[in-house]
Short mmCIF file of C-alpha atoms in Angstrom, two decimals:
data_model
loop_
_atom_site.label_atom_id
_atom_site.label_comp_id
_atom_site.label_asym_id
_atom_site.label_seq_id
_atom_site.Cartn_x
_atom_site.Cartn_y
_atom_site.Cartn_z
CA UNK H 1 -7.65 35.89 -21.64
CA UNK H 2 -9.25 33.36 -23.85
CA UNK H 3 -13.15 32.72 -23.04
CA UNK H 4 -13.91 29.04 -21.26
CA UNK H 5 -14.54 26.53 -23.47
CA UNK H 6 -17.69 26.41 -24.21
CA UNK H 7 -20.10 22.88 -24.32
CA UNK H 8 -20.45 20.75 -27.16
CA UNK H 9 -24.36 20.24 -26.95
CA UNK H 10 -24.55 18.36 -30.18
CA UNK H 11 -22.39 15.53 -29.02
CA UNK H 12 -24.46 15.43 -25.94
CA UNK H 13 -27.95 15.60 -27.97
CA UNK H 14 -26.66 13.32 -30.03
CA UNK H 15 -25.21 10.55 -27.53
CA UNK H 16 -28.82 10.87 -25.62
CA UNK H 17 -31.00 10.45 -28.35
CA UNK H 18 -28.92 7.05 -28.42
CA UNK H 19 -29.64 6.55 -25.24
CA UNK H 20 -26.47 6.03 -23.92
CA UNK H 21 -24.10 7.24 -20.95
CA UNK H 22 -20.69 8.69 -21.61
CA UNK H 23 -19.05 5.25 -20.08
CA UNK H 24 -21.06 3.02 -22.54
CA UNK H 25 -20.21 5.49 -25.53
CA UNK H 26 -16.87 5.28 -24.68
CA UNK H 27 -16.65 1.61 -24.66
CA UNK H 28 -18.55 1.48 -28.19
CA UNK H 29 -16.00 3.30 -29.46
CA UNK H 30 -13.02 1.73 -27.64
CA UNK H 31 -14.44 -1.77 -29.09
CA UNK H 32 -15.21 -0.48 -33.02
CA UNK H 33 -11.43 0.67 -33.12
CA UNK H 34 -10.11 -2.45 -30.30
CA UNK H 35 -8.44 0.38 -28.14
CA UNK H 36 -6.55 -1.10 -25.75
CA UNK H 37 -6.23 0.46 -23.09
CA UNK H 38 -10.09 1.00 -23.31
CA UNK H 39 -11.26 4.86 -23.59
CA UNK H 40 -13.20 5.58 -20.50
CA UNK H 41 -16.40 8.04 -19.60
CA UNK H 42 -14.33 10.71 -18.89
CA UNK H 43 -12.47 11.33 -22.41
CA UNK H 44 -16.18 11.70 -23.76
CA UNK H 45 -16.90 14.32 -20.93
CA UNK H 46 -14.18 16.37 -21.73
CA UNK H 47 -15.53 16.18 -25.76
CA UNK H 48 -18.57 17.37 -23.99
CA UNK H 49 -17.55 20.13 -22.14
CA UNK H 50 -15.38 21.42 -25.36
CA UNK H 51 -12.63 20.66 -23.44
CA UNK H 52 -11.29 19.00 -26.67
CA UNK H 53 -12.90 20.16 -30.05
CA UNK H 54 -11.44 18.17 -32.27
CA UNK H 55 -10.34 14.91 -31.37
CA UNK H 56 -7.88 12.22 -33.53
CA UNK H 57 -9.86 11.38 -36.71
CA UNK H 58 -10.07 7.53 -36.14
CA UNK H 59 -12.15 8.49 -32.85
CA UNK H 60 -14.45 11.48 -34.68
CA UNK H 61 -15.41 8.29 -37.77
CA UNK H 62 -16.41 5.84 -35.16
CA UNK H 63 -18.35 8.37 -32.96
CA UNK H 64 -20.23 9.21 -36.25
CA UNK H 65 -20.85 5.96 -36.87
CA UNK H 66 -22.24 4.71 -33.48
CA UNK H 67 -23.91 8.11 -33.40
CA UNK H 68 -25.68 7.95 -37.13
CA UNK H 69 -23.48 11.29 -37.84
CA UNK H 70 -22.89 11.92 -41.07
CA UNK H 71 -20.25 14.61 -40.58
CA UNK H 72 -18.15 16.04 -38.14
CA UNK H 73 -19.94 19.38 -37.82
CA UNK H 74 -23.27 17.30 -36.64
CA UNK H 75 -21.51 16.33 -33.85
CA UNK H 76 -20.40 19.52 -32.98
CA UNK H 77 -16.62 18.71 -33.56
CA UNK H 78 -14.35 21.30 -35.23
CA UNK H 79 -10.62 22.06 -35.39
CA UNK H 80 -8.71 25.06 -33.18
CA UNK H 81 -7.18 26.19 -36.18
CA UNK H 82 -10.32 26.92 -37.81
CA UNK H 83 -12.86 27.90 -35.01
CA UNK H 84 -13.55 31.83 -34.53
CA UNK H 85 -11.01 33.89 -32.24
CA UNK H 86 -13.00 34.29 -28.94
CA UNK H 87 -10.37 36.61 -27.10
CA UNK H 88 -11.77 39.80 -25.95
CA UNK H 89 -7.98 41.63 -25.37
CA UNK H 90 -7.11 43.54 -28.30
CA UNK H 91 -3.74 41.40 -28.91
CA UNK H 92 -2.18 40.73 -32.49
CA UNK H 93 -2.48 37.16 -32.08
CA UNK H 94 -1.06 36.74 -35.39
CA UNK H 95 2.22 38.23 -34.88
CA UNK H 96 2.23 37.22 -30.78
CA UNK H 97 2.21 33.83 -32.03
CA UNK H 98 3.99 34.11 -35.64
CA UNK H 99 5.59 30.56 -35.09
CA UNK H 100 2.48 29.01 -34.65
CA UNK H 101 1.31 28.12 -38.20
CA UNK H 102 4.65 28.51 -39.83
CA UNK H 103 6.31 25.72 -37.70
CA UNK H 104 4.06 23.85 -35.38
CA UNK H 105 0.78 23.78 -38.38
CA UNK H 106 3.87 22.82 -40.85
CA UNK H 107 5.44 19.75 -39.00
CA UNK H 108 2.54 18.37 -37.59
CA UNK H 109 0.94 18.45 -41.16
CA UNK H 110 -3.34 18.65 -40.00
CA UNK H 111 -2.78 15.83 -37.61
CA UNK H 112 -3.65 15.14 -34.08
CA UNK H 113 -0.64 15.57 -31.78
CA UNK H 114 -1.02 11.98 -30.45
CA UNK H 115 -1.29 10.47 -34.27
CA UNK H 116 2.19 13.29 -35.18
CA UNK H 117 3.94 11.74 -32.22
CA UNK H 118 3.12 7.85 -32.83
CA UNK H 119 4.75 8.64 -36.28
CA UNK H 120 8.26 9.05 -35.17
CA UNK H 121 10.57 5.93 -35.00
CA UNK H 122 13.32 6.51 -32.36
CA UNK H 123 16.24 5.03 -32.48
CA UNK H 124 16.81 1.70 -31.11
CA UNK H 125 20.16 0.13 -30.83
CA UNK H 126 20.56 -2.47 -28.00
CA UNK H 127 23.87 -3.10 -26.94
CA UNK H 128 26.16 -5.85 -27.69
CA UNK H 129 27.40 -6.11 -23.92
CA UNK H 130 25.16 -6.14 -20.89
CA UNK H 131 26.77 -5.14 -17.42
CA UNK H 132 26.14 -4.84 -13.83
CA UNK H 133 25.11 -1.12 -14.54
CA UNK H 134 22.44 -2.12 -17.20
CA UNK H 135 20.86 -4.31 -14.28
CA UNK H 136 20.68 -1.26 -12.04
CA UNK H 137 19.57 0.84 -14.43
CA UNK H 138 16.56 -1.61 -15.01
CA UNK H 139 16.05 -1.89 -11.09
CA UNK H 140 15.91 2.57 -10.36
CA UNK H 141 13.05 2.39 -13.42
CA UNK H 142 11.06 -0.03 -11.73
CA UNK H 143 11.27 1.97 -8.52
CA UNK H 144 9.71 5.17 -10.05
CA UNK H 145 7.19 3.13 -12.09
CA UNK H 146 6.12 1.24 -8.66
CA UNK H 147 6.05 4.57 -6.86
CA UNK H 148 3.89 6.00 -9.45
CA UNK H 149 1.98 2.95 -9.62
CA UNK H 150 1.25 2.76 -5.87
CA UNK H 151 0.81 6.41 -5.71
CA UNK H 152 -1.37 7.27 -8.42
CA UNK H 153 -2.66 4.21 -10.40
CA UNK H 154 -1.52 2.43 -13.58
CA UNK H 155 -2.98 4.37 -15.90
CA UNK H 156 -0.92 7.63 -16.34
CA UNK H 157 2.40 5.19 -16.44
CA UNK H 158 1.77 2.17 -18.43
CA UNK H 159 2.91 2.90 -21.70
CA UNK H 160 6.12 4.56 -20.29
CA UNK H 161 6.73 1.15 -18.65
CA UNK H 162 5.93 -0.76 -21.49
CA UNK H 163 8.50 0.98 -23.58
CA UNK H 164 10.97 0.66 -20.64
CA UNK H 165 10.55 -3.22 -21.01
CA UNK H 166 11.04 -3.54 -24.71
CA UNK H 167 13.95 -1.82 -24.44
CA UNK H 168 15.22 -3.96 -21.21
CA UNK H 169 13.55 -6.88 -22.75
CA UNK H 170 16.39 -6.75 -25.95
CA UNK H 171 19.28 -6.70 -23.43
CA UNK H 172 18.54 -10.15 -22.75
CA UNK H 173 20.34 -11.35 -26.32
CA UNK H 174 23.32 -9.40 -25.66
CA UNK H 175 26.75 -10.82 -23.82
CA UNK H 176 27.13 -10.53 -20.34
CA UNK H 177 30.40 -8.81 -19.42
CA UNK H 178 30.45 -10.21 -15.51
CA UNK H 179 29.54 -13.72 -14.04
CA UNK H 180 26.15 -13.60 -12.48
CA UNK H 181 24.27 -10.60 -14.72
CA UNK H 182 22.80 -12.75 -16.99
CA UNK H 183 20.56 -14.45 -14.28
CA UNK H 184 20.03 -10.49 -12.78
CA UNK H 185 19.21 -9.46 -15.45
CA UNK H 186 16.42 -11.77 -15.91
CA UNK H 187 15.23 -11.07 -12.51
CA UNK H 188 15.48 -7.48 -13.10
CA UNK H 189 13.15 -8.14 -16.64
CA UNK H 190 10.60 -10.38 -15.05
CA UNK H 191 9.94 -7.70 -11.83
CA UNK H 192 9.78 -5.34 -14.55
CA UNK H 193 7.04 -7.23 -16.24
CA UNK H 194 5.15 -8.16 -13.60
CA UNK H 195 5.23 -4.58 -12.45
CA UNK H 196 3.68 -3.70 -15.86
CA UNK H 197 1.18 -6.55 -15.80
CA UNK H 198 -0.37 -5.77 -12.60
CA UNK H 199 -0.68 -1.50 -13.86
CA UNK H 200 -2.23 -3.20 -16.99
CA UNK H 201 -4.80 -5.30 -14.64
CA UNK H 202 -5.50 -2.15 -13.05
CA UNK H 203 -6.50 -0.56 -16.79
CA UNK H 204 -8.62 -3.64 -17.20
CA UNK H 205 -6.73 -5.03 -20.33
CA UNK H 206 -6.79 -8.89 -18.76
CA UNK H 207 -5.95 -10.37 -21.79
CA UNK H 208 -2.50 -8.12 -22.28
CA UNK H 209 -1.73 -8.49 -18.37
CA UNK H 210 -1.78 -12.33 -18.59
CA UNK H 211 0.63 -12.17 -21.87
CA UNK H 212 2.96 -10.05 -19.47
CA UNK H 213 2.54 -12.57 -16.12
CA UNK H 214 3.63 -15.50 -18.44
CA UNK H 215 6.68 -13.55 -19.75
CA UNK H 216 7.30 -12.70 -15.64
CA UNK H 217 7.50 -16.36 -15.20
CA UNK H 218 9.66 -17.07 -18.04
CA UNK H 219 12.07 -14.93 -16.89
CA UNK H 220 12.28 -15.93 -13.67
CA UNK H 221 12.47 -19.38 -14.45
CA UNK H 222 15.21 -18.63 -16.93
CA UNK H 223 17.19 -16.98 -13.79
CA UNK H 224 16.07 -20.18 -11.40
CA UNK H 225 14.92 -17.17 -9.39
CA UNK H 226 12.22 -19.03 -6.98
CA UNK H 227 11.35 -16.51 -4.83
CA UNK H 228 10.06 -14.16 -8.01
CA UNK H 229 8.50 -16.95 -9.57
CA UNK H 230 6.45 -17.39 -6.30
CA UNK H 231 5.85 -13.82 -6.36
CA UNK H 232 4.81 -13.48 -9.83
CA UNK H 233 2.48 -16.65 -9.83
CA UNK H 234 0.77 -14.93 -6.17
CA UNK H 235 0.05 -11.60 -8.38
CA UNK H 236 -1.26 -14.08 -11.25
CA UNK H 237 -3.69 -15.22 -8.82
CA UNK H 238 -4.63 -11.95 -7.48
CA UNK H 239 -5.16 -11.52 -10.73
CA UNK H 240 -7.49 -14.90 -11.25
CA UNK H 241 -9.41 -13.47 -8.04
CA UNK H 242 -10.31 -10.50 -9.69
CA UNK H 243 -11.94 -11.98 -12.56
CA UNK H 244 -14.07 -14.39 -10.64
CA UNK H 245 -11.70 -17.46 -11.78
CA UNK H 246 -11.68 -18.96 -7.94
CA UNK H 247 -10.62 -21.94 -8.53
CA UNK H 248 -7.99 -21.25 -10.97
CA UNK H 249 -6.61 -18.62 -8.20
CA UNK H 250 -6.37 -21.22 -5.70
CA UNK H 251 -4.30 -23.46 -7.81
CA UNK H 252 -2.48 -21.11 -9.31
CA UNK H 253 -1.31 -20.42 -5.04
CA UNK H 254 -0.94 -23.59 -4.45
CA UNK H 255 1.43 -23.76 -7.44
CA UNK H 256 3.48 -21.14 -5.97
CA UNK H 257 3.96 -22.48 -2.73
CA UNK H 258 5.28 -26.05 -3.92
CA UNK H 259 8.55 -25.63 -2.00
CA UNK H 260 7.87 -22.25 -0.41
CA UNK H 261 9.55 -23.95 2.21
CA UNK H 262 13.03 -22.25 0.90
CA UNK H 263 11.31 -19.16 0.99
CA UNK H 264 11.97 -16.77 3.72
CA UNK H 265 8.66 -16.48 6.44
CA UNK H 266 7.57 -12.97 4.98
CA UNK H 267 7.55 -14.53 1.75
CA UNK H 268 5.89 -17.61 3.00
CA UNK H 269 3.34 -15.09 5.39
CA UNK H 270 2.23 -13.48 1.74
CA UNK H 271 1.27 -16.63 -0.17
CA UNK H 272 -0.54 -17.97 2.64
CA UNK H 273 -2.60 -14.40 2.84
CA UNK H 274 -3.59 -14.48 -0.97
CA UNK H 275 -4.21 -18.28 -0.58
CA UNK H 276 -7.12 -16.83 2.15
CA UNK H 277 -8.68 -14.89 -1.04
CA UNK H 278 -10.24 -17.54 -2.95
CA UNK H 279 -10.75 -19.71 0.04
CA UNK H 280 -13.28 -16.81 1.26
CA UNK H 281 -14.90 -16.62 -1.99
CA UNK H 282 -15.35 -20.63 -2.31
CA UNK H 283 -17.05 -20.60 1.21
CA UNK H 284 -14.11 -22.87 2.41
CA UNK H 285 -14.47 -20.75 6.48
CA UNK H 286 -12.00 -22.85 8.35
CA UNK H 287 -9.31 -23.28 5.53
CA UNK H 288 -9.72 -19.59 5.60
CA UNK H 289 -9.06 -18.70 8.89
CA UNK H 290 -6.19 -20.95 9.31
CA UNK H 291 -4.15 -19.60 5.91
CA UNK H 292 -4.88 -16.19 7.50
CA UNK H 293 -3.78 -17.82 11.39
CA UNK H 294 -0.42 -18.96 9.27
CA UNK H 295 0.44 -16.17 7.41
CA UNK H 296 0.10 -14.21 10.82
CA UNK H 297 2.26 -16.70 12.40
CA UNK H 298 5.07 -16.87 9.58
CA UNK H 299 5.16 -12.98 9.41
CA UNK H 300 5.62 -12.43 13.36
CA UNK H 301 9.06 -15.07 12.97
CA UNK H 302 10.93 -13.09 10.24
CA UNK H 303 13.51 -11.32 10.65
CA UNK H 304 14.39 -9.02 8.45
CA UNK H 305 18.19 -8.62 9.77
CA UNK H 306 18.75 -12.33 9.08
CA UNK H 307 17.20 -12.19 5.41
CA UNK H 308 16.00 -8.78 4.27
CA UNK H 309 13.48 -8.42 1.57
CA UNK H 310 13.98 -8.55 -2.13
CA UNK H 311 13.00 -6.02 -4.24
CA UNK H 312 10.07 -7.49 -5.46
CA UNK H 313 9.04 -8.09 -2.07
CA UNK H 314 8.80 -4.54 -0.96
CA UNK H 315 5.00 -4.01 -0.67
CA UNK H 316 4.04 -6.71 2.26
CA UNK H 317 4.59 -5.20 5.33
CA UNK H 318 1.71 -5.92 8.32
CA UNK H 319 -0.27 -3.15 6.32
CA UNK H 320 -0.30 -5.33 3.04
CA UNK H 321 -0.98 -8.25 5.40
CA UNK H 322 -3.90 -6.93 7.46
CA UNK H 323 -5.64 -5.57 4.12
CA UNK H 324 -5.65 -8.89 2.60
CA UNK H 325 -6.44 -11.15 5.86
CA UNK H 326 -9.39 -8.04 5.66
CA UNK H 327 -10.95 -8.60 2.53
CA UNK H 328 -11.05 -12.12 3.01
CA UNK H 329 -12.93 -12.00 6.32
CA UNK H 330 -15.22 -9.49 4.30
CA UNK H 331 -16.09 -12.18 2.10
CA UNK H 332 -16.68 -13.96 4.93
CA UNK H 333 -18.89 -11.87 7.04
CA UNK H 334 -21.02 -11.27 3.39
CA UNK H 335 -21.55 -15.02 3.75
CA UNK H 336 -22.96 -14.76 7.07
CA UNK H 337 -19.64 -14.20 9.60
CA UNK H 338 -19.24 -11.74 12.44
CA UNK H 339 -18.20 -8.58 10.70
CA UNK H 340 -15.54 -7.38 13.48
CA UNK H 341 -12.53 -9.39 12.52
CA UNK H 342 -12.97 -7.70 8.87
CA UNK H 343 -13.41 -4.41 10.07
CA UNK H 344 -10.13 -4.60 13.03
CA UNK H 345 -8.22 -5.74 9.76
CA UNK H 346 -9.16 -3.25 7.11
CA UNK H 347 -9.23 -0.59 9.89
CA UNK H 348 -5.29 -0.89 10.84
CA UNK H 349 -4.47 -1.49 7.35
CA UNK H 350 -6.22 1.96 6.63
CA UNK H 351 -4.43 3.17 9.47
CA UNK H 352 -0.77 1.61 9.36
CA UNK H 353 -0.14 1.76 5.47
CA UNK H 354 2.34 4.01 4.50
CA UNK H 355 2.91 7.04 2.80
CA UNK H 356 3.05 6.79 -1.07
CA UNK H 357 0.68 3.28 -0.89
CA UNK H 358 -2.35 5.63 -1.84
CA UNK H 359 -4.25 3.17 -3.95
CA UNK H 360 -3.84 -0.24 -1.43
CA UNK H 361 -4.94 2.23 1.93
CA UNK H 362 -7.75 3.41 -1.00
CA UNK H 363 -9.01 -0.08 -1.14
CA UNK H 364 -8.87 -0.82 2.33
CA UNK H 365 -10.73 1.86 3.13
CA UNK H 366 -13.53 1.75 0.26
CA UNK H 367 -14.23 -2.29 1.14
CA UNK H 368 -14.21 -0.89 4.83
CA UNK H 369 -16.46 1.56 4.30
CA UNK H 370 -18.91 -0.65 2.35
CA UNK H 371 -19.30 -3.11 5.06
CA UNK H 372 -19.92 -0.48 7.92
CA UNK H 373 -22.59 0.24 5.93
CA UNK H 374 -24.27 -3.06 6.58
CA UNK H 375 -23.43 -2.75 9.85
CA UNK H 376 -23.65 1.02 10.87
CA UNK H 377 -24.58 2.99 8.46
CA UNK H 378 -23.64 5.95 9.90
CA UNK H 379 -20.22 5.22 10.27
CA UNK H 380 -20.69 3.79 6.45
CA UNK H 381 -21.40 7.17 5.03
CA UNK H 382 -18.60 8.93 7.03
CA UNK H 383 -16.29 6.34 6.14
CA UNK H 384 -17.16 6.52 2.60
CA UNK H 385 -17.02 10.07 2.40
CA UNK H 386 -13.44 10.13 3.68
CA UNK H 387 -12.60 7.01 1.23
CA UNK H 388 -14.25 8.72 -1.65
CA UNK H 389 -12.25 11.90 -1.25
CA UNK H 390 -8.98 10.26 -0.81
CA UNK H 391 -9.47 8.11 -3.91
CA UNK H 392 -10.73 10.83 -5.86
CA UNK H 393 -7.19 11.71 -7.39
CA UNK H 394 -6.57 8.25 -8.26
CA UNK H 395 -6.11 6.79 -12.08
CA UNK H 396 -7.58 3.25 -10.79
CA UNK H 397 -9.93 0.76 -12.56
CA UNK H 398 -9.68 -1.18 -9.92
CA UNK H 399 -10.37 1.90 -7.22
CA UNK H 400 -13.28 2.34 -9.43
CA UNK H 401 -15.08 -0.81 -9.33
CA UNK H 402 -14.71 -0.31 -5.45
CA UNK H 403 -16.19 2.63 -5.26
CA UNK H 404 -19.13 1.10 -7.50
CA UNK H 405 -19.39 -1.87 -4.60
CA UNK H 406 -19.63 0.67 -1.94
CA UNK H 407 -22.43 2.79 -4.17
CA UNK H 408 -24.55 -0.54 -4.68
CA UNK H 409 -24.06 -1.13 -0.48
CA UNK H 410 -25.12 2.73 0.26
CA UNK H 411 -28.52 2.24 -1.52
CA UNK H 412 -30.61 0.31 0.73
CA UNK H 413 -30.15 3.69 2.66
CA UNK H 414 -30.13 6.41 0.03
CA UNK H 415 -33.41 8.20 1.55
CA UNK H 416 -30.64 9.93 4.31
CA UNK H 417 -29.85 12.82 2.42
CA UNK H 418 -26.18 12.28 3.35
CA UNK H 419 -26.07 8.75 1.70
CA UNK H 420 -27.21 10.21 -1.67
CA UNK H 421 -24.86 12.40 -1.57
CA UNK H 422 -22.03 10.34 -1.32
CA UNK H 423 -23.57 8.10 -3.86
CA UNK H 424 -23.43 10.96 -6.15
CA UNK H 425 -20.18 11.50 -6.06
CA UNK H 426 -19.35 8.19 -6.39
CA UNK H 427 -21.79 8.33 -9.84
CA UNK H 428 -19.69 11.31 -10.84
CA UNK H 429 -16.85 9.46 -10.40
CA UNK H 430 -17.36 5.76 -11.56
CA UNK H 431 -20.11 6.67 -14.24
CA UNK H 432 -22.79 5.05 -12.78
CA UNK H 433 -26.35 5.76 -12.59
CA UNK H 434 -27.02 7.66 -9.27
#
């Protein structure tokens, strides 16, 4: 059995006597080469813990050059092929694995597999005739990649998605065999893309996501698809929100609702929900509470038998609803509000969501969690315990940056030697100082 890998103290040495964490590292590195998506803190921990010895060669010249390395040895770097056996079983590795340098070594020619693999052009021959079948085809794809995504986070799955629109993407010049598939298939493009912008959001590549939101729109305007555009424009201001651009998410809302009136109520219930969202932030209480009073209102009188819900639509259920009516009375009782209403809210959301909604239940119950501590702190740390260790699996920027708020609102209270705990795992987690 091969010995454990064993830790790459020179990077280490070398990265302190910089002065800098693994996270800000990373991001030097991600900006000299303009990675996108960004490497994170945890790449340059596995480089620590010799996880990976020799990493693609673009990454080892710009950690020598933010590190003042002048080779790769001095940062302790060095390839598998050429680093001393360490097996202790008497086994004829040469013959065990006699394919090894004769095949593998010989195709991939010296270079990282990630670099060997980005070298080979696939075919790619879009049709001449688009069908009713190409449209489903498009539609089972962005199941999976919204079950991952919901699951799991949008970083294992975004370039898989992003191929899987390029390709569906080109089927929009060919002929439509049937009456009707050209405007599907639009639809079927834009949810596709505005899947794929919201798992890039989640990376933290803004820029990219809002390229991928605009070409959501187009297609849905292209299909006369209203309800999609709606939907599209509500995650584009989601998206606003998160940056801090309040105003722009409001109006970007109040865009999508121009005419939501021949939208069905669920669909109506949601904009009115994320309308609440900036409203909090902006300090505007009453307009608050009354988008939040009609979204409730609009979502108790659908009826789903009458005018089910459209793909796209999927994710708002009284879960979805409850965790964003939540979050904006948490902005509320930050600026001064009774904290109950927030916590009922983000409490049954944490409670009702359902299985396979991982990351939105992970939010709930991280934003949750941070509040109790203002208001209980014991029930903060348990909370944040059980939030912490449900999230932990998750490939979230977003879930991180939570968990970061929740660290900042243990501190006040970090003397209880449960509170520093769970603000140490939350360092281990998000990179942050403890």
């Amino acid at each position: 059995m091969a010995a454990q890998s064993e830790r790459n103290l020179k990077l280490r040495d070398a990265r302190r006597a910089m002065g800098l964490t693994q996270a800000e590292l990373a991001e030097r590195v991600s900006r000299r080469l303009r990675l996108d998506p960004p490497l994170d803190g945890n790449y340059i921990s596995k480089l620590e813990r010799g996880t990976i010895t020799w990493p693609a060669e673009a990454y080892r010249q710009a950690m020598g050059a933010e590190l003042g390395a002048g080779s790769d040895a001095e940062l302790g770097f060095y390839s598998s092929r050429s680093a001393p056996e360490q097996d202790t079983a008497p086994v004829d590795r040469r013959s065990f694995f006699s394919l090894g340098p004769a095949v593998a070594g010989g195709l991939i020619g010296g270079s990282s597999a990630a670099d060997f693999l980005a070298s080979i052009d696939l075919p790619d021959q879009a049709p001449a005739l688009v069908g009713r079948s190409d449209v489903d085809h498009i539609a089972q794809s962005i199941r999976a990649f919204k079950a991952w995504d919901r699951s799991v986070g949008g970083e294992l799955s975004i370039h898989a998605v992003a191929g899987q629109l390029q390709w569906a993407a080109r089927l929009l010049d060919a002929r439509a065999t049937q009456p009707g598939v050209r405007d599907d298939l639009h639809s079927a493009v834009g949810h596709l893309a505005q899947v794929l912008a919201w798992m890039v959001v989640d990376c933290g590549a803004h820029e990219v996501a809002q390229r991928y939101f605009r070409f959501a729109v187009h297609c849905a305007e292209q299909a006369q698809n209203h309800s999609l555009r709606a939907v599209v424009l509500s995650t584009m201001s989601r998206h606003q929100f998160l940056l801090g651009h309040y105003d722009d998410a409001l109006s970007t809302i109040e865009l999508a609702q121009v005419r939501a009136d021949r939208l069905p109520e669920a669909e109506q219930s949601m904009l009115n929900v994320v309308r609440s969202r900036p409203l909090a932030k902006l300090g505007r209480r009453s307009d608050t509470l009354r988008a939040i009073g009609d979204a409730e209102d609009l979502f108790a009188a659908y009826d789903p038998r009458q005018r089910p819900q459209v793909a796209w639509m999927e994710f708002f259920d009284r879960a979805e609803l409850a965790g964003d009516a939540g979050h904006s009375l948490a902005d509320l009782a930050l600026a001064g509000a009774a904290p109950e209403p927030a916590l009922d809210q983000l409490g049954y959301a944490v409670a009702s969501h359902s299985a396979g909604y991982n990351r939105a239940r992970a939010f709930c119950h991280l934003k949750s969690a941070a509040l109790w501590m203002q208001v209980d702190p014991a029930e903060g740390v348990q909370q944040g315990i059980e939030a912490v260790s449900a999230a932990e699996s998750l490939r979230s920027g977003r879930v991180r940056s939570y968990m970061r708020e929740l660290h900042t609102a243990a501190k006040p209270h970090q003397k209880h030697s449960d509170v520093a705990g769970l603000r140490r795992d939350i360092a281990r987690l998000t990179q942050v100082p403890a």
